[in-house]
Tab-separated table of C-alpha atoms in Angstrom:
chain	number	residue	atom	x	y	z
A	1	MET	CA	0.301	0.077	-0.108
A	2	LYS	CA	0.926	3.209	-1.047
A	3	LEU	CA	1.632	5.832	1.362
A	4	SER	CA	0.348	9.321	0.850
A	5	ALA	CA	2.303	12.006	2.459
A	6	ARG	CA	3.786	15.938	2.450
A	7	LEU	CA	6.946	16.623	2.919
A	8	THR	CA	7.919	18.672	5.902
A	9	LEU	CA	10.718	20.259	6.175
A	10	ALA	CA	12.764	22.094	8.923
A	11	ILE	CA	15.480	24.791	8.173
A	12	GLY	CA	18.526	26.564	10.331
A	13	ALA	CA	20.345	28.256	9.524
A	14	LEU	CA	24.025	28.231	11.689
A	15	ALA	CA	26.447	30.283	10.776
A	16	GLY	CA	29.988	28.842	10.234
A	17	GLY	CA	28.687	25.059	10.123
A	18	LEU	CA	27.108	22.411	12.629
A	19	ALA	CA	26.204	23.074	16.556
A	20	ALA	CA	28.173	20.908	18.678
A	21	HIS	CA	24.336	19.332	20.189
A	22	PRO	CA	22.234	20.595	17.322
A	23	GLY	CA	18.874	20.978	18.172
A	24	ALA	CA	15.381	22.455	17.135
A	25	ALA	CA	15.474	23.956	13.736
A	26	GLN	CA	13.943	28.001	13.332
A	27	SER	CA	11.183	27.573	11.781
A	28	ILE	CA	9.539	24.438	10.068
A	29	ALA	CA	7.434	24.630	7.075
A	30	THR	CA	5.645	21.906	4.862
A	31	LEU	CA	7.033	21.969	0.929
A	32	GLY	CA	5.737	20.408	-1.893
A	33	GLY	CA	3.481	17.421	-2.460
A	34	PRO	CA	1.323	16.157	-1.886
A	35	LEU	CA	4.044	13.764	-2.073
A	36	ASN	CA	4.748	10.003	-2.097
A	37	GLY	CA	6.091	8.126	1.241
A	38	PRO	CA	9.369	10.630	0.598
A	39	GLY	CA	12.338	8.948	2.271
A	40	THR	CA	16.090	10.805	1.087
A	41	ILE	CA	15.885	14.760	0.911
A	42	ALA	CA	19.691	16.612	-0.525
A	43	LEU	CA	19.766	20.471	-0.710
A	44	ASP	CA	21.849	22.030	-3.242
A	45	SER	CA	23.729	25.431	-3.275
A	46	LEU	CA	20.646	27.183	-4.337
A	47	GLY	CA	19.044	25.744	-1.917
A	48	ASP	CA	16.021	23.758	-3.729
A	49	VAL	CA	15.247	19.559	-1.955
A	50	PHE	CA	16.008	17.302	-3.874
A	51	VAL	CA	13.989	13.771	-2.446
A	52	THR	CA	13.124	10.127	-3.579
A	53	THR	CA	9.747	8.599	-3.426
A	54	VAL	CA	8.629	5.460	-2.986
A	55	ASP	CA	7.270	5.390	-6.716
A	56	ALA	CA	10.776	5.528	-7.711
A	57	ASN	CA	11.304	9.077	-8.386
A	58	VAL	CA	13.645	11.579	-7.497
A	59	ASP	CA	11.588	14.689	-7.142
A	60	GLU	CA	12.961	18.798	-6.924
A	61	ILE	CA	10.878	21.559	-4.743
A	62	THR	CA	12.695	24.898	-6.291
A	63	LYS	CA	13.252	27.451	-3.685
A	64	ALA	CA	12.328	30.143	-7.121
A	65	GLY	CA	8.918	28.558	-6.970
A	66	GLY	CA	8.194	29.019	-3.154
A	67	TYR	CA	8.866	25.560	-2.187
A	68	ALA	CA	5.538	24.894	-3.160
A	69	THR	CA	5.556	22.019	-6.216
A	70	ALA	CA	7.232	18.991	-6.431
A	71	THR	CA	8.764	18.481	-9.535
A	72	ALA	CA	9.961	14.679	-10.992
A	73	LEU	CA	13.664	14.176	-12.860
A	74	GLY	CA	12.282	10.898	-14.020
A	75	GLY	CA	14.629	8.277	-15.825
A	76	GLY	CA	13.762	5.247	-15.979
A	77	LEU	CA	15.230	4.769	-12.172
A	78	SER	CA	13.362	1.399	-9.540
A	79	GLN	CA	14.107	1.891	-6.057
A	80	PRO	CA	16.102	4.412	-6.033
A	81	THR	CA	17.956	5.019	-2.230
A	82	SER	CA	20.101	7.870	-1.368
A	83	ILE	CA	21.704	11.486	-2.819
A	84	ALA	CA	24.050	12.722	-3.264
A	85	ILE	CA	24.672	16.471	-4.993
A	86	ASP	CA	28.180	17.928	-5.776
A	87	ALA	CA	29.688	21.400	-5.903
A	88	ALA	CA	28.022	21.849	-9.612
A	89	GLY	CA	24.472	20.870	-8.565
A	90	ASP	CA	24.980	17.651	-10.670
A	91	VAL	CA	22.252	15.106	-8.358
A	92	PHE	CA	23.722	11.811	-7.892
A	93	VAL	CA	20.887	8.980	-7.747
A	94	LEU	CA	21.492	5.282	-5.851
A	95	ASP	CA	19.525	3.312	-8.194
A	96	THR	CA	19.284	0.177	-5.894
A	97	ALA	CA	17.360	-2.502	-7.738
A	98	HIS	CA	19.339	-1.005	-11.183
A	99	ASN	CA	22.359	-1.566	-9.001
A	100	ALA	CA	23.139	1.545	-10.078
A	101	VAL	CA	23.861	5.289	-10.005
A	102	ARG	CA	22.363	7.445	-12.412
A	103	GLU	CA	24.154	11.174	-12.264
A	104	TYR	CA	21.564	13.997	-13.246
A	105	MET	CA	23.266	16.979	-14.746
A	106	ALA	CA	23.244	20.726	-14.166
A	107	SER	CA	23.608	22.241	-16.403
A	108	ASP	CA	20.903	21.198	-18.908
A	109	ARG	CA	18.826	21.339	-15.872
A	110	PHE	CA	18.821	17.383	-15.538
A	111	VAL	CA	17.876	16.189	-18.849
A	112	THR	CA	20.878	14.376	-19.480
A	113	VAL	CA	21.629	10.991	-17.768
A	114	ASN	CA	24.208	9.470	-16.078
A	115	THR	CA	25.004	6.000	-15.330
A	116	TYR	CA	27.743	4.059	-13.572
A	117	THR	CA	28.612	0.675	-13.056
A	118	GLY	CA	30.410	-1.261	-10.404
A	119	SER	CA	29.370	-4.618	-10.561
A	120	PHE	CA	27.041	-3.377	-7.484
A	121	SER	CA	24.737	-5.652	-5.448
A	122	GLN	CA	22.332	-4.164	-3.584
A	123	PRO	CA	23.884	-0.766	-2.723
A	124	ASN	CA	22.098	1.525	-0.350
A	125	GLY	CA	24.827	4.305	0.517
A	126	ILE	CA	26.474	7.312	-1.379
A	127	ALA	CA	28.692	9.578	0.017
A	128	LEU	CA	31.369	13.162	-2.508
A	129	ASP	CA	34.503	13.821	-1.280
A	130	SER	CA	35.938	16.887	-1.732
A	131	SER	CA	37.595	15.790	-4.682
A	132	GLY	CA	34.092	14.202	-6.004
A	133	ASN	CA	35.107	10.925	-5.472
A	134	LEU	CA	31.719	8.658	-5.211
A	135	PHE	CA	31.351	6.000	-2.469
A	136	VAL	CA	28.835	3.552	-2.658
A	137	ALA	CA	27.956	1.230	0.388
A	138	ASP	CA	27.804	-1.776	-1.346
A	139	THR	CA	25.452	-3.537	0.628
A	140	GLY	CA	24.876	-6.935	-1.127
A	141	ASN	CA	28.981	-7.701	-1.882
A	142	GLY	CA	29.819	-6.609	2.190
A	143	VAL	CA	32.104	-3.333	0.409
A	144	VAL	CA	32.654	0.165	-0.215
A	145	LYS	CA	33.665	0.725	-3.559
A	146	GLU	CA	35.541	4.681	-5.322
A	147	LEU	CA	34.304	5.783	-8.370
A	148	ALA	CA	37.089	8.730	-9.450
A	149	SER	CA	35.737	11.885	-10.245
A	150	PRO	CA	35.860	13.373	-13.281
A	151	ASN	CA	34.993	9.791	-15.160
A	152	TYR	CA	32.931	7.725	-12.771
A	153	THR	CA	34.516	4.691	-14.535
A	154	THR	CA	37.826	3.620	-12.078
A	155	VAL	CA	35.817	1.609	-9.834
A	156	THR	CA	37.566	0.352	-6.565
A	157	ALA	CA	37.417	-1.272	-3.044
A	158	VAL	CA	38.186	1.150	-0.134
A	159	GLY	CA	38.694	-0.595	3.532
A	160	SER	CA	37.863	-3.908	4.052
A	161	GLY	CA	36.639	-6.007	7.121
A	162	PHE	CA	32.547	-5.009	6.486
A	163	THR	CA	29.352	-7.382	5.538
A	164	ALA	CA	26.683	-5.523	5.474
A	165	PRO	CA	27.712	-1.271	4.926
A	166	HIS	CA	24.738	-0.168	4.801
A	167	GLY	CA	25.984	3.969	5.046
A	168	VAL	CA	28.083	5.928	4.462
A	169	ALA	CA	29.541	9.750	5.181
A	170	ILE	CA	32.428	12.276	4.491
A	171	ASP	CA	34.081	14.004	7.314
A	172	SER	CA	36.865	17.007	6.421
A	173	SER	CA	39.609	15.096	6.123
A	174	ASN	CA	37.705	12.924	3.395
A	175	ASN	CA	37.898	10.099	6.102
A	176	LEU	CA	35.172	7.318	5.677
A	177	TYR	CA	31.823	5.962	7.444
A	178	VAL	CA	30.571	2.886	7.553
A	179	ALA	CA	27.750	1.687	8.866
A	180	ASP	CA	28.205	-1.474	8.744
A	181	ALA	CA	24.024	-3.377	9.376
A	182	GLY	CA	26.111	-6.837	9.505
A	183	LYS	CA	28.335	-5.961	12.606
A	184	ASN	CA	26.213	-3.850	14.242
A	185	ALA	CA	28.953	-1.824	13.836
A	186	VAL	CA	30.018	1.467	12.369
A	187	TYR	CA	33.617	2.379	11.191
A	188	LYS	CA	36.662	4.824	10.088
A	189	ALA	CA	38.566	4.139	7.468
A	190	LEU	CA	41.041	7.599	7.484
A	191	ALA	CA	41.899	8.535	4.373
A	192	ALA	CA	45.651	9.204	4.863
A	193	GLY	CA	47.014	5.900	3.401
A	194	GLY	CA	43.920	4.598	1.820
A	195	TYR	CA	41.757	3.469	3.814
A	196	THR	CA	43.084	1.209	4.641
A	197	SER	CA	43.797	1.767	8.651
A	198	ILE	CA	40.075	1.669	10.069
A	199	GLY	CA	38.757	1.757	13.274
A	200	SER	CA	35.475	1.115	15.428
A	201	VAL	CA	33.760	4.072	15.890
A	202	ALA	CA	30.879	2.056	17.642
A	203	THR	CA	29.280	-0.974	18.227
A	204	GLY	CA	26.405	-2.645	19.969
A	205	LEU	CA	24.721	-2.226	18.046
A	206	ASN	CA	21.569	-2.876	16.436
A	207	ALA	CA	21.753	-2.948	12.323
A	208	PRO	CA	22.690	-0.011	11.768
A	209	GLY	CA	21.493	1.515	8.654
A	210	ALA	CA	22.808	5.296	8.343
A	211	VAL	CA	25.953	7.385	9.684
A	212	ALA	CA	26.656	10.652	9.360
A	213	VAL	CA	29.230	13.426	10.400
A	214	ASP	CA	29.168	17.289	11.302
A	215	THR	CA	31.799	19.611	10.757
A	216	HIS	CA	33.334	19.506	14.435
A	217	GLY	CA	32.834	15.848	13.601
A	218	ASN	CA	29.951	14.181	15.648
A	219	VAL	CA	29.490	10.907	14.739
A	220	PHE	CA	25.355	10.387	14.583
A	221	ILE	CA	23.600	7.026	13.382
A	222	ALA	CA	21.177	6.070	12.146
A	223	ASP	CA	20.156	2.501	14.648
A	224	SER	CA	17.456	1.412	12.723
A	225	GLY	CA	17.493	-2.226	14.999
A	226	ASN	CA	16.883	-0.435	18.498
A	227	ASN	CA	14.770	3.116	17.136
A	228	ALA	CA	16.916	5.271	18.145
A	229	VAL	CA	19.357	7.760	16.756
A	230	LYS	CA	23.036	7.899	18.751
A	231	GLU	CA	25.716	10.469	19.019
A	232	VAL	CA	29.592	9.328	19.225
A	233	PRO	CA	30.624	12.898	20.096
A	234	ALA	CA	33.540	14.641	19.427
A	235	GLY	CA	35.971	12.247	22.115
A	236	GLY	CA	33.487	11.126	23.846
A	237	ALA	CA	30.959	8.109	24.359
A	238	ILE	CA	28.344	7.085	22.804
A	239	LYS	CA	25.268	8.013	23.679
A	240	THR	CA	21.067	7.934	22.877
A	241	LEU	CA	19.093	11.160	21.991
A	242	ALA	CA	15.889	9.851	20.086
A	243	ALA	CA	14.239	6.671	20.616
A	244	ALA	CA	11.207	5.028	20.982
A	245	SER	CA	9.341	5.571	24.190
A	246	PRO	CA	8.560	1.631	26.013
A	247	THR	CA	5.119	1.261	26.295
A	248	ARG	CA	3.996	3.675	29.740
A	249	PRO	CA	0.931	2.673	32.001
A	250	ALA	CA	-2.597	4.746	30.375
A	251	SER	CA	-2.316	6.951	34.188
A	252	ARG	CA	0.474	8.466	32.833
A	253	SER	CA	0.500	11.157	30.381
A	254	THR	CA	3.534	11.499	28.200
A	255	ALA	CA	4.383	11.891	24.356
A	256	ALA	CA	7.014	8.972	22.522
A	257	ALA	CA	7.624	9.409	18.576
A	258	THR	CA	7.530	6.130	16.824
A	259	PHE	CA	10.460	5.323	14.872
A	260	SER	CA	10.601	3.351	11.568
A	261	SER	CA	11.881	0.944	11.667
A	262	ALA	CA	13.228	0.595	7.967
A	263	ILE	CA	16.516	1.188	7.687
A	264	PRO	CA	17.517	4.172	5.925
A	265	ALA	CA	20.046	5.765	3.826
A	266	THR	CA	22.460	8.175	4.048
A	267	THR	CA	23.218	11.685	1.207
A	268	THR	CA	25.263	13.513	2.171
A	269	SER	CA	25.774	16.797	-0.191
A	270	LYS	CA	28.862	17.860	-1.596
A	271	ARG	CA	28.707	21.084	-1.112
A	272	PHE	CA	26.673	21.703	1.983
A	273	ARG	CA	28.265	18.838	3.697
A	274	SER	CA	24.864	18.136	4.435
A	275	ALA	CA	23.395	14.080	5.039
A	276	ALA	CA	19.935	14.321	5.138
A	277	ALA	CA	18.824	10.503	6.043
A	278	ARG	CA	15.954	8.238	5.407
A	279	TRP	CA	15.301	8.923	9.959
A	280	SER	CA	12.169	9.774	10.970
A	281	ILE	CA	13.167	12.099	12.769
A	282	SER	CA	11.885	15.211	13.343
A	283	GLY	CA	14.127	18.637	13.932
A	284	LEU	CA	17.664	16.398	12.814
A	285	ALA	CA	19.560	16.433	10.003
A	286	PRO	CA	23.136	16.156	10.596
A	287	ALA	CA	25.609	17.089	8.428
A	288	SER	CA	29.244	15.177	6.501
A	289	SER	CA	31.505	17.964	6.203
A	290	LYS	CA	32.443	17.324	2.363
A	291	HIS	CA	33.708	20.780	1.325
A	292	ARG	CA	36.034	23.827	1.757
A	293	GLN	CA	32.683	26.058	2.668
A	294	ALA	CA	31.192	25.869	6.007
A	295	LEU	CA	27.432	24.008	6.274
A	296	GLN	CA	25.415	27.340	6.520
A	297	SER	CA	21.905	25.021	6.066
A	298	THR	CA	20.680	22.542	8.103
A	299	ALA	CA	17.007	19.534	6.817
A	300	ALA	CA	15.141	16.870	8.177
A	301	ALA	CA	12.664	15.362	6.861
A	302	THR	CA	9.316	14.143	8.922
A	303	CYS	CA	6.327	12.072	6.949
A	304	SER	CA	2.930	12.587	8.218
A	305	SER	CA	1.895	8.799	8.013
A	306	PRO	CA	5.556	7.424	8.380
A	307	ILE	CA	6.080	9.254	12.251
A	308	PRO	CA	3.299	9.023	14.379
A	309	ALA	CA	3.008	10.871	17.593
A	310	THR	CA	2.025	8.583	19.997
A	311	MET	CA	-0.157	10.112	23.196
A	312	PRO	CA	-0.795	8.040	25.612
A	313	SER	CA	-4.331	8.957	27.793
A	314	SER	CA	-3.864	10.909	31.563
């Protein structure tokens, strides 16, 4: 059954990048729509919003149009799961069911679509580094692959020891973060030395589906199996930011956010350093640091139907 929902986007202007602990956005507005099962989102340098939908589209909602209308890019997608946008405004979409990456060229308003393959098997996450190189979580093959800019025809496996990488992110030093749903952990592979030095960021998770890192080096994890979002502060210990609340007695009045258990996919924007994941969370979209410019906005998507709020009666 298809869900119909409008995209609610929370935007907070934070000069110089994300604050050390992202909080509530400054304003909330409902954009475009109605959208059909909106998932991953990303923003370009103009402030235009791109969002994947369950009907195999990527919709563009333009700032110039007052965010009033969603226009499908097309391109014959099937199960788009992740978006990344480069400095030129080109939109990269991970087409999971087709085991390919589609690049929509901004130069002709996304008419030209390039297709890149790398013998993928059910890939689930993409990210761009500061040089425009593309990183793909090749989930079915248990590896992360790098497609070298500018032609994306040279494909190299990076890192090692993964079993089911689901989400990827890149920080300001081009270090790679991998959410491995098979090992219930998040790993960091250092760019220096060609991603051969790999360390653990967080363990004891449950099928983590997405990871993001902000400009301060704080790491955010969609701990999908535990219905929670967790943070590993730079130099600190892991903590839970938001989680599904346990059932409470009806006599106690409380509000709890209900999170989707579907494994999300990470998306990044090279210019904005944003990594908006398919996290069913309001008011939080930590960003991956990807380009020289500091992040000027953060975004979080919520859908009215998939993200109910439970309000037990008093």
